Amino acid sequence: MAAKKKSTKKTAAKKKSGAKRKPNAAFMKAMQPSAALGAVIGNSAMPRTEVTKKIWAYIKRNGLQDSKNRRMINADEKLKDVFGGKKQVSMFEMTKLVNKHLK
């Protein structure tokens, strides 16, 4: 008689949980912010992940998240330069616009 095979889902789950996730080198590369973005987060070079953290800290510190629709960010004068002159952008559009200011 043939022995029953163990479920592949369980063995796949064990492999995934045991392996440590490696950070993506592209996200960890230090990027230089433009002058407009530097006015918000500082002018030193930093990884994209740190740029995002600093922008969110700025947004929360200045109360720029829309009170009714929390996914929308209301721009102040400094952020308006980063957002291409827009008064309000979604949080998803924000990352796209911020990436244009990184070299």
XYZ file of C-alpha atoms in Angstrom:
103
model
C 0.000 0.000 0.000
C 1.166 3.510 -0.766
C 1.719 5.893 2.114
C -0.437 9.032 2.148
C 1.322 12.263 1.264
C 1.312 15.113 3.758
C -0.554 18.228 2.810
C 1.609 20.587 0.750
C -0.063 23.620 2.318
C 1.395 22.815 5.727
C 4.910 22.281 4.409
C 4.722 25.468 2.319
C 3.597 27.431 5.365
C 6.536 26.093 7.381
C 8.990 27.145 4.668
C 7.563 30.654 4.461
C 7.477 31.289 8.201
C 10.990 29.931 8.736
C 12.667 32.059 6.052
C 13.515 35.613 7.042
C 12.419 38.257 4.550
C 15.269 40.204 2.967
C 14.807 43.965 2.446
C 14.775 45.128 -1.159
C 18.047 46.910 -1.934
C 16.285 49.421 -4.203
C 14.186 50.719 -1.306
C 17.208 50.964 0.991
C 19.318 53.033 -1.452
C 19.816 56.595 -0.202
C 18.032 59.120 -2.433
C 18.635 62.881 -2.546
C 15.428 64.958 -2.147
C 14.780 68.024 -4.308
C 14.737 71.495 -2.764
C 10.916 71.487 -2.504
C 10.839 68.098 -0.770
C 13.869 69.045 1.343
C 11.850 71.926 2.842
C 9.454 69.316 4.261
C 11.711 66.407 5.294
C 15.245 67.837 5.356
C 17.978 67.931 2.716
C 20.004 64.862 3.704
C 19.973 61.746 1.509
C 17.809 58.912 2.888
C 16.060 55.720 1.711
C 12.546 55.908 0.224
C 11.101 54.195 3.288
C 12.491 56.934 5.544
C 11.195 59.645 3.167
C 7.677 58.201 3.448
C 7.901 58.037 7.249
C 9.034 61.673 7.477
C 6.289 62.906 5.130
C 3.625 61.092 7.176
C 5.084 62.546 10.386
C 4.850 66.034 8.818
C 1.258 65.417 7.666
C 0.140 64.201 11.108
C 2.052 66.914 12.999
C 0.353 69.644 10.915
C -3.099 67.978 10.758
C -3.151 67.780 6.959
C -5.125 64.544 6.650
C -8.696 65.259 5.522
C -11.125 64.794 8.427
C -13.951 63.251 6.346
C -11.939 61.133 3.887
C -8.762 60.030 5.698
C -7.195 58.801 2.427
C -6.897 62.376 1.172
C -4.047 64.735 2.091
C -4.654 68.498 2.164
C -1.537 70.354 1.024
C -0.104 73.335 2.871
C 2.279 75.766 1.104
C 5.328 73.495 1.454
C 3.517 70.358 0.259
C 1.821 72.194 -2.625
C 5.253 72.515 -4.287
C 5.838 68.764 -3.861
C 2.324 67.866 -5.090
C 2.661 69.887 -8.307
C 0.384 72.728 -7.151
C -2.546 70.468 -6.193
C -4.547 71.386 -3.075
C -5.498 67.790 -2.275
C -4.126 64.385 -3.304
C -4.856 60.794 -2.298
C -2.269 58.948 -0.215
C -1.591 56.658 -3.187
C -1.049 59.563 -5.579
C 1.190 61.197 -2.961
C 3.859 58.478 -3.218
C 3.946 58.838 -7.012
C 4.365 62.612 -6.761
C 7.026 62.360 -4.042
C 9.094 59.912 -6.111
C 9.468 62.606 -8.789
C 11.354 64.680 -6.198
C 13.946 61.988 -5.428
C 17.198 61.519 -7.349
